[in-house]
């Protein structure tokens, strides 16, 4: 039996994927046609099905257009910066050995590299480590314009951005850089911008979403320059003991942002069977786990934020992400309170997932 070729092929470098992808099913030109009028809304916009691909597997307009053509209706362009940044050393996506869920306890002990990617999506847990590479606005601003042209009726392109730490810069300037990146996207006509506040693979930048002062400052600076555009914040998993921090953040940002996307990956050390660091290079012992094993964490966060918004009358929408590998996972997230659902790992290995979800409804 031939193996599935993921749309983003982990056997190839980031640059090969960027320049020559997407691969597999996304490479063919057949288009899935949405029928009738869009019956759903997300962020007040008409959407056929509030399901799509999270920031990551789609680094160019060729990839995002491929996703729209295959029926993914809410598609995110991979995180971009205001400057050129290299990708972490190859490999960037490797399989890990996990049975069932990656509990926080399992993650804290670290995990072991698997020999091969699991063919059964319900068992597929991977780790990814790119470091938010960017070819800089000189490339992506024009490419995002092309990506916008790939949107069909009832479909939505989101562009993910982050700030970049530079030598001699103040903390405020770093936060300001998120806003600058967002404004670049807004100025070319992007209506919905996602701020990536949760990348675990950039050692010096850290995971910002757990620091209320940083989140508040980035949100204020971004709102000041993007006007009425929609802002999404991408968060990681908040442990139950971090609930107060989460509540403080939500109280402040409720009226300033339009949606929260959760979760990003769960950070964990990954080693080879003989105990060596699995991914090459400094600061790469820990990387972000994603796929089937983290679904519990995404569902848990969606439920917690949904209860909070009901309790306090908050108006933001929720994008559920993490371990969506099958139509049942999509339904589980919707039931948990997600207004929209996205997949990264599941969509990479099953690019027919949107079509399968639509057929199952
Ligand atoms: C190949 C790959 C690249 C990713 N790159 C990004 C990124 O650039 N920005 C971001 O916010 N999240 C990134 N992520 C995280 C995903 O958006 C998502 O939050 C996470 O993988 C959990 O979803 P999943 O279980 O469906 O993979 C990436 C994930 C994968 C698999």
Tab-separated table of C-alpha atoms and ligand atoms in Angstrom:
chain	number	residue	atom	x	y	z
A	1	UNK	CA	0.000	0.000	0.000
A	2	UNK	CA	1.404	3.369	-0.937
A	3	UNK	CA	1.893	5.815	1.921
A	4	UNK	CA	-0.009	9.089	2.103
A	5	UNK	CA	2.085	12.069	0.994
A	6	UNK	CA	1.264	14.876	3.421
A	7	UNK	CA	0.486	18.274	1.876
A	8	UNK	CA	3.466	19.594	3.832
A	9	UNK	CA	6.004	16.806	3.408
A	10	UNK	CA	8.132	16.331	6.573
A	11	UNK	CA	10.679	14.334	4.535
A	12	UNK	CA	11.575	17.520	2.666
A	13	UNK	CA	13.138	20.735	3.985
A	14	UNK	CA	11.024	23.778	4.786
A	15	UNK	CA	12.434	25.557	1.704
A	16	UNK	CA	11.545	22.624	-0.575
A	17	UNK	CA	8.012	22.609	0.781
A	18	UNK	CA	7.831	26.368	0.445
A	19	UNK	CA	9.135	26.497	-3.131
A	20	UNK	CA	7.649	23.294	-4.589
A	21	UNK	CA	4.668	22.382	-2.407
A	22	UNK	CA	1.925	21.687	-1.719
A	23	UNK	CA	2.223	17.964	-2.309
A	24	UNK	CA	-0.157	15.019	-2.543
A	25	UNK	CA	-3.864	15.681	-2.863
A	26	UNK	CA	-3.465	19.485	-2.786
A	27	UNK	CA	-1.295	19.369	-5.908
A	28	UNK	CA	-4.120	18.212	-8.177
A	29	UNK	CA	-6.416	20.784	-9.686
A	30	UNK	CA	-9.811	19.229	-8.872
A	31	UNK	CA	-11.977	21.640	-6.941
A	32	UNK	CA	-14.534	20.733	-4.267
A	33	UNK	CA	-17.636	22.853	-4.928
A	34	UNK	CA	-19.591	24.177	-1.960
A	35	UNK	CA	-23.302	24.007	-2.805
A	36	UNK	CA	-26.029	26.608	-2.220
A	37	UNK	CA	-25.536	29.566	0.078
A	38	UNK	CA	-23.245	29.559	3.153
A	39	UNK	CA	-25.387	28.678	6.164
A	40	UNK	CA	-22.915	29.461	8.930
A	41	UNK	CA	-21.158	32.573	10.146
A	42	UNK	CA	-17.832	33.089	11.822
A	43	UNK	CA	-16.775	36.560	12.984
A	44	UNK	CA	-19.938	37.834	11.375
A	45	UNK	CA	-18.877	36.578	7.936
A	46	UNK	CA	-20.790	33.990	5.887
A	47	UNK	CA	-18.944	30.659	5.944
A	48	UNK	CA	-19.913	27.321	4.401
A	49	UNK	CA	-18.505	25.201	7.217
A	50	UNK	CA	-16.497	26.731	10.058
A	51	UNK	CA	-13.654	24.264	9.585
A	52	UNK	CA	-10.216	24.724	8.138
A	53	UNK	CA	-6.464	24.573	8.588
A	54	UNK	CA	-4.586	26.188	11.487
A	55	UNK	CA	-1.413	28.271	11.109
A	56	UNK	CA	1.477	26.061	10.033
A	57	UNK	CA	1.140	23.602	7.177
A	58	UNK	CA	0.344	26.387	4.650
A	59	UNK	CA	3.400	28.650	4.206
A	60	UNK	CA	2.500	30.212	0.812
A	61	UNK	CA	-0.494	31.247	-1.297
A	62	UNK	CA	-0.113	28.045	-3.353
A	63	UNK	CA	-0.796	26.093	-0.162
A	64	UNK	CA	-3.693	28.249	1.073
A	65	UNK	CA	-5.328	28.187	-2.367
A	66	UNK	CA	-4.906	24.393	-2.432
A	67	UNK	CA	-6.722	24.234	0.910
A	68	UNK	CA	-9.629	26.434	-0.239
A	69	UNK	CA	-10.018	24.285	-3.355
A	70	UNK	CA	-10.323	21.165	-1.222
A	71	UNK	CA	-13.190	22.535	0.847
A	72	UNK	CA	-11.337	23.914	3.882
A	73	UNK	CA	-13.291	27.109	4.459
A	74	UNK	CA	-11.298	28.875	7.224
A	75	UNK	CA	-7.637	28.755	6.284
A	76	UNK	CA	-4.663	30.331	8.042
A	77	UNK	CA	-1.466	31.513	6.325
A	78	UNK	CA	1.599	30.425	8.367
A	79	UNK	CA	2.965	32.923	10.925
A	80	UNK	CA	4.906	35.816	9.362
A	81	UNK	CA	7.317	38.442	10.674
A	82	UNK	CA	8.381	42.002	9.815
A	83	UNK	CA	11.897	40.690	9.123
A	84	UNK	CA	13.577	37.786	7.366
A	85	UNK	CA	14.096	34.833	9.736
A	86	UNK	CA	15.635	31.437	8.968
A	87	UNK	CA	13.955	28.109	9.662
A	88	UNK	CA	15.303	25.863	12.435
A	89	UNK	CA	17.545	23.062	11.111
A	90	UNK	CA	15.946	20.087	9.317
A	91	UNK	CA	14.079	17.972	10.330
A	92	UNK	CA	11.193	20.121	11.537
A	93	UNK	CA	8.451	17.540	11.918
A	94	UNK	CA	9.101	14.159	13.531
A	95	UNK	CA	6.871	11.389	14.924
A	96	UNK	CA	6.760	10.694	18.668
A	97	UNK	CA	5.905	7.539	20.532
A	98	UNK	CA	2.741	8.086	22.555
A	99	UNK	CA	-0.093	5.828	23.482
A	100	UNK	CA	-3.325	7.765	23.857
A	101	UNK	CA	-3.259	11.282	25.246
A	102	UNK	CA	-0.148	13.320	25.940
A	103	UNK	CA	-1.001	14.206	29.523
A	104	UNK	CA	0.922	17.049	31.159
A	105	UNK	CA	2.700	14.404	33.229
A	106	UNK	CA	3.845	12.522	30.115
A	107	UNK	CA	4.919	15.804	28.525
A	108	UNK	CA	6.908	16.822	31.610
A	109	UNK	CA	8.835	13.524	31.549
A	110	UNK	CA	9.628	13.949	27.875
A	111	UNK	CA	8.861	11.658	24.953
A	112	UNK	CA	10.721	9.371	22.588
A	113	UNK	CA	11.117	9.587	18.832
A	114	UNK	CA	9.192	6.957	16.847
A	115	UNK	CA	10.705	5.220	13.816
A	116	UNK	CA	7.887	6.167	11.454
A	117	UNK	CA	4.823	8.382	11.275
A	118	UNK	CA	1.757	6.462	12.365
A	119	UNK	CA	-0.514	5.761	9.393
A	120	UNK	CA	-3.646	5.685	11.557
A	121	UNK	CA	-4.599	9.353	12.090
A	122	UNK	CA	-6.219	8.551	15.416
A	123	UNK	CA	-2.768	7.516	16.677
A	124	UNK	CA	-0.703	10.184	14.952
A	125	UNK	CA	1.159	12.467	17.357
A	126	UNK	CA	4.108	14.486	16.103
A	127	UNK	CA	6.337	17.303	17.220
A	128	UNK	CA	7.129	20.356	15.142
A	129	UNK	CA	9.886	22.927	15.407
A	130	UNK	CA	10.301	25.654	12.761
A	131	UNK	CA	10.954	28.831	14.786
A	132	UNK	CA	8.495	30.919	12.750
A	133	UNK	CA	10.666	31.294	9.628
A	134	UNK	CA	9.825	34.218	7.342
A	135	UNK	CA	11.127	35.435	3.998
A	136	UNK	CA	10.179	38.905	5.195
A	137	UNK	CA	7.458	41.325	4.069
A	138	UNK	CA	9.231	41.708	0.680
A	139	UNK	CA	7.931	38.239	-0.077
A	140	UNK	CA	4.870	37.614	2.015
A	141	UNK	CA	2.954	40.868	1.574
A	142	UNK	CA	2.581	40.261	-2.175
A	143	UNK	CA	2.030	36.566	-1.645
A	144	UNK	CA	-0.779	37.246	0.832
A	145	UNK	CA	-2.489	39.307	-1.901
A	146	UNK	CA	-2.435	36.165	-4.068
A	147	UNK	CA	-3.697	34.104	-1.133
A	148	UNK	CA	-6.697	36.438	-0.786
A	149	UNK	CA	-7.560	35.786	-4.444
A	150	UNK	CA	-7.750	32.057	-3.645
A	151	UNK	CA	-10.679	32.561	-1.240
A	152	UNK	CA	-13.962	31.400	-2.683
A	153	UNK	CA	-17.421	32.527	-1.658
A	154	UNK	CA	-18.137	31.574	1.975
A	155	UNK	CA	-14.444	31.109	2.716
A	156	UNK	CA	-12.034	33.071	4.900
A	157	UNK	CA	-8.286	33.661	4.879
A	158	UNK	CA	-6.607	34.426	8.207
A	159	UNK	CA	-2.991	35.615	8.316
A	160	UNK	CA	-0.912	34.759	11.379
A	161	UNK	CA	1.846	37.125	12.500
A	162	UNK	CA	4.302	37.495	15.377
A	163	UNK	CA	6.876	39.990	16.639
A	164	UNK	CA	10.627	39.539	16.417
A	165	UNK	CA	13.218	40.205	19.106
A	166	UNK	CA	16.136	42.275	17.838
A	167	UNK	CA	19.375	43.336	19.488
A	168	UNK	CA	19.192	46.577	21.434
A	169	UNK	CA	15.401	46.676	21.238
A	170	UNK	CA	13.232	47.563	24.263
A	171	UNK	CA	10.438	45.244	25.366
A	172	UNK	CA	7.937	47.803	24.141
A	173	UNK	CA	9.518	47.813	20.689
A	174	UNK	CA	9.241	44.030	20.603
A	175	UNK	CA	5.504	44.245	21.392
A	176	UNK	CA	5.148	47.022	18.816
A	177	UNK	CA	6.585	44.679	16.206
A	178	UNK	CA	3.498	42.411	16.455
A	179	UNK	CA	1.381	45.459	15.597
A	180	UNK	CA	3.659	46.359	12.675
A	181	UNK	CA	3.340	42.858	11.231
A	182	UNK	CA	-0.447	42.972	11.701
A	183	UNK	CA	-0.634	46.348	9.947
A	184	UNK	CA	1.314	45.021	6.956
A	185	UNK	CA	-1.320	42.295	6.588
A	186	UNK	CA	-4.218	44.709	7.172
A	187	UNK	CA	-2.905	47.131	4.554
A	188	UNK	CA	-3.040	44.540	1.779
A	189	UNK	CA	-6.662	43.777	2.515
A	190	UNK	CA	-6.535	40.959	5.071
A	191	UNK	CA	-9.681	41.200	7.203
A	192	UNK	CA	-8.712	38.754	9.949
A	193	UNK	CA	-5.305	38.727	11.623
A	194	UNK	CA	-4.115	36.152	14.112
A	195	UNK	CA	-1.439	37.090	16.648
A	196	UNK	CA	0.691	34.064	17.456
A	197	UNK	CA	1.320	34.463	21.190
A	198	UNK	CA	2.177	30.849	21.851
A	199	UNK	CA	5.072	29.540	19.766
A	200	UNK	CA	7.142	27.133	21.866
A	201	UNK	CA	9.947	26.819	19.312
A	202	UNK	CA	11.590	30.224	19.538
A	203	UNK	CA	13.857	29.924	22.552
A	204	UNK	CA	14.572	33.650	23.015
A	205	UNK	CA	11.014	34.846	22.391
A	206	UNK	CA	9.216	32.438	24.749
A	207	UNK	CA	5.487	31.789	25.129
A	208	UNK	CA	3.928	35.219	25.573
A	209	UNK	CA	0.309	34.296	26.250
A	210	UNK	CA	1.039	33.480	29.906
A	211	UNK	CA	2.169	37.067	30.678
A	212	UNK	CA	-0.868	39.355	31.033
A	213	UNK	CA	1.103	42.617	30.708
A	214	UNK	CA	2.612	41.447	27.406
A	215	UNK	CA	-0.712	40.258	25.969
A	216	UNK	CA	-2.465	43.504	26.958
A	217	UNK	CA	0.253	45.672	25.448
A	218	UNK	CA	0.370	43.701	22.172
A	219	UNK	CA	-3.414	43.780	21.843
A	220	UNK	CA	-3.614	47.537	22.503
A	221	UNK	CA	-0.822	48.328	20.062
A	222	UNK	CA	-2.328	46.111	17.384
A	223	UNK	CA	-5.874	47.413	17.786
A	224	UNK	CA	-4.535	50.975	17.492
A	225	UNK	CA	-3.133	50.303	13.998
A	226	UNK	CA	-5.551	47.808	12.422
A	227	UNK	CA	-8.764	49.728	13.146
A	228	UNK	CA	-11.856	47.629	12.612
A	229	UNK	CA	-10.098	44.514	11.290
A	230	UNK	CA	-10.740	41.323	13.241
A	231	UNK	CA	-8.061	40.175	15.674
A	232	UNK	CA	-7.594	36.565	16.797
A	233	UNK	CA	-5.210	35.609	19.613
A	234	UNK	CA	-3.557	32.200	19.430
A	235	UNK	CA	-3.024	30.754	22.898
A	236	UNK	CA	-1.345	27.698	24.324
A	237	UNK	CA	-2.756	25.410	26.998
A	238	UNK	CA	-3.310	27.073	30.392
A	239	UNK	CA	-2.938	24.608	33.273
A	240	UNK	CA	-5.841	24.704	35.767
A	241	UNK	CA	-3.537	26.513	38.227
A	242	UNK	CA	-3.086	29.261	35.600
A	243	UNK	CA	-6.816	29.944	35.505
A	244	UNK	CA	-6.523	33.276	37.299
A	245	UNK	CA	-3.996	34.493	34.757
A	246	UNK	CA	-6.317	33.409	31.944
A	247	UNK	CA	-9.248	35.226	33.546
A	248	UNK	CA	-7.250	38.413	34.039
A	249	UNK	CA	-6.285	38.375	30.371
A	250	UNK	CA	-9.810	37.667	29.141
A	251	UNK	CA	-11.327	40.415	31.284
A	252	UNK	CA	-8.996	42.976	29.705
A	253	UNK	CA	-9.097	41.828	26.098
A	254	UNK	CA	-12.741	40.774	25.817
A	255	UNK	CA	-13.892	43.884	24.001
A	256	UNK	CA	-10.653	44.387	22.095
A	257	UNK	CA	-10.303	41.098	20.229
A	258	UNK	CA	-12.722	39.085	18.122
A	259	UNK	CA	-11.654	35.490	18.708
A	260	UNK	CA	-9.297	33.234	20.625
A	261	UNK	CA	-7.706	30.268	18.882
A	262	UNK	CA	-6.642	27.410	21.090
A	263	UNK	CA	-4.507	25.561	21.436
A	264	UNK	CA	-1.034	25.814	19.996
A	265	UNK	CA	1.204	22.813	20.660
A	266	UNK	CA	2.142	21.299	24.042
A	267	UNK	CA	5.866	21.746	24.680
A	268	UNK	CA	7.864	18.628	25.629
A	269	UNK	CA	11.424	17.332	25.467
A	270	UNK	CA	11.831	14.743	22.704
A	271	UNK	CA	14.745	12.283	22.748
A	272	UNK	CA	15.906	9.371	20.615
A	273	UNK	CA	15.605	5.833	21.990
A	274	UNK	CA	19.183	6.101	23.285
A	275	UNK	CA	18.432	9.323	25.165
A	276	UNK	CA	19.932	11.912	22.796
A	277	UNK	CA	18.193	15.161	21.822
A	278	UNK	CA	16.017	14.241	18.836
A	279	UNK	CA	16.058	17.562	16.950
A	280	UNK	CA	19.448	19.045	16.047
A	281	UNK	CA	20.694	22.373	17.413
A	282	UNK	CA	20.756	24.535	20.500
A	283	UNK	CA	17.475	25.169	22.316
A	284	UNK	CA	15.685	22.364	20.476
A	285	UNK	CA	15.389	19.662	23.125
A	286	UNK	CA	11.871	20.982	23.730
A	287	UNK	CA	9.496	21.335	20.791
A	288	UNK	CA	5.742	21.508	20.247
A	289	UNK	CA	3.652	18.345	20.326
A	290	UNK	CA	0.589	18.233	18.122
A	291	UNK	CA	-1.856	15.743	16.649
A	292	UNK	CA	-4.133	13.140	18.213
A	293	UNK	CA	-2.409	13.088	21.615
A	294	UNK	CA	-3.227	16.725	22.433
A	295	UNK	CA	-6.942	16.721	21.626
A	296	UNK	CA	-7.877	16.487	25.311
A	297	UNK	CA	-6.068	19.797	25.978
A	298	UNK	CA	-7.740	21.668	23.109
A	299	UNK	CA	-11.186	20.417	24.157
A	300	UNK	CA	-10.494	21.304	27.789
A	301	UNK	CA	-9.496	24.884	26.893
A	302	UNK	CA	-12.499	25.368	24.595
A	303	UNK	CA	-14.849	24.220	27.373
A	304	UNK	CA	-13.189	26.487	29.944
A	305	UNK	CA	-13.308	29.577	27.729
A	306	UNK	CA	-16.857	28.828	26.621
A	307	UNK	CA	-17.991	28.630	30.287
A	308	UNK	CA	-16.133	31.826	31.098
A	309	UNK	CA	-17.712	33.778	28.257
A	310	UNK	CA	-21.185	32.523	29.153
A	311	UNK	CA	-20.656	33.387	32.810
A	312	UNK	CA	-19.365	36.888	32.085
A	313	UNK	CA	-21.250	37.749	28.921
A	314	UNK	CA	-18.076	37.983	26.817
A	315	UNK	CA	-18.531	38.221	23.079
A	316	UNK	CA	-15.353	36.748	21.547
A	317	UNK	CA	-15.590	33.644	19.353
A	318	UNK	CA	-13.559	30.484	19.872
A	319	UNK	CA	-11.495	28.499	17.367
A	320	UNK	CA	-10.842	24.979	18.623
A	321	UNK	CA	-7.522	23.473	17.516
A	322	UNK	CA	-5.601	20.364	18.533
A	323	UNK	CA	-5.915	16.740	17.517
A	324	UNK	CA	-8.736	17.122	15.004
A	325	UNK	CA	-8.108	14.029	12.911
A	326	UNK	CA	-11.649	12.808	12.064
A	327	UNK	CA	-15.173	14.191	11.506
A	328	UNK	CA	-16.048	12.989	15.043
A	329	UNK	CA	-13.278	15.183	16.478
A	330	UNK	CA	-14.735	18.163	14.615
A	331	UNK	CA	-18.163	17.481	16.115
A	332	UNK	CA	-16.688	17.040	19.585
A	333	UNK	CA	-15.076	20.499	19.403
A	334	UNK	CA	-18.290	22.109	18.165
A	335	UNK	CA	-20.180	20.492	21.029
A	336	UNK	CA	-17.562	21.757	23.490
A	337	UNK	CA	-18.306	25.338	22.393
A	338	UNK	CA	-16.013	26.031	19.432
A	339	UNK	CA	-17.503	28.428	16.858
A	340	UNK	CA	-14.887	27.331	14.350
A	341	UNK	CA	-12.479	24.379	14.281
A	342	UNK	CA	-9.093	23.963	12.607
A	343	UNK	CA	-6.656	21.130	12.121
A	344	UNK	CA	-2.928	21.179	11.352
A	345	UNK	CA	-1.574	17.635	11.763
A	346	UNK	CA	-4.865	15.945	10.799
A	347	UNK	CA	-5.207	18.014	7.614
A	348	UNK	CA	-1.567	17.425	6.656
A	349	UNK	CA	-2.047	13.652	6.568
A	350	UNK	CA	-5.676	13.674	5.514
A	351	UNK	CA	-6.176	16.523	3.035
A	352	UNK	CA	-9.645	15.121	2.353
A	353	UNK	CA	-10.707	15.892	5.931
A	354	UNK	CA	-12.897	18.914	5.087
A	355	UNK	CA	-14.753	16.919	2.434
A	356	UNK	CA	-15.208	14.025	4.876
A	357	UNK	CA	-16.535	16.381	7.562
A	358	UNK	CA	-19.016	17.975	5.146
A	359	UNK	CA	-20.170	14.524	3.997
A	360	UNK	CA	-20.713	13.446	7.607
A	361	UNK	CA	-23.064	16.304	8.535
B	1	LIG	C1	3.834	21.725	10.537
B	1	LIG	C2	3.278	22.638	11.575
B	1	LIG	C3	3.645	23.985	11.582
B	1	LIG	C4	3.091	24.867	12.521
B	1	LIG	N1	3.405	26.200	12.452
B	1	LIG	C5	2.689	27.097	13.226
B	1	LIG	C6	2.809	28.488	13.011
B	1	LIG	O1	3.542	28.969	12.134
B	1	LIG	N2	2.074	29.323	13.807
B	1	LIG	C7	1.209	28.853	14.785
B	1	LIG	O2	0.557	29.650	15.477
B	1	LIG	N3	1.079	27.521	14.983
B	1	LIG	C8	1.778	26.646	14.221
B	1	LIG	N4	1.575	25.289	14.384
B	1	LIG	C9	0.626	24.825	15.429
B	1	LIG	C10	-0.766	24.553	14.855
B	1	LIG	O3	-1.371	25.719	14.362
B	1	LIG	C11	-1.702	23.931	15.921
B	1	LIG	O4	-1.975	24.878	16.921
B	1	LIG	C12	-1.132	22.686	16.567
B	1	LIG	O5	-0.400	21.924	15.640
B	1	LIG	C13	-2.241	21.815	17.167
B	1	LIG	O6	-3.121	21.379	16.162
B	1	LIG	P1	-3.037	19.907	15.511
B	1	LIG	O7	-3.106	18.917	16.632
B	1	LIG	O8	-4.192	19.849	14.566
B	1	LIG	O9	-1.731	19.828	14.790
B	1	LIG	C14	2.162	24.383	13.476
B	1	LIG	C15	1.819	23.023	13.476
B	1	LIG	C16	2.352	22.153	12.546
B	1	LIG	C17	1.944	20.719	12.555
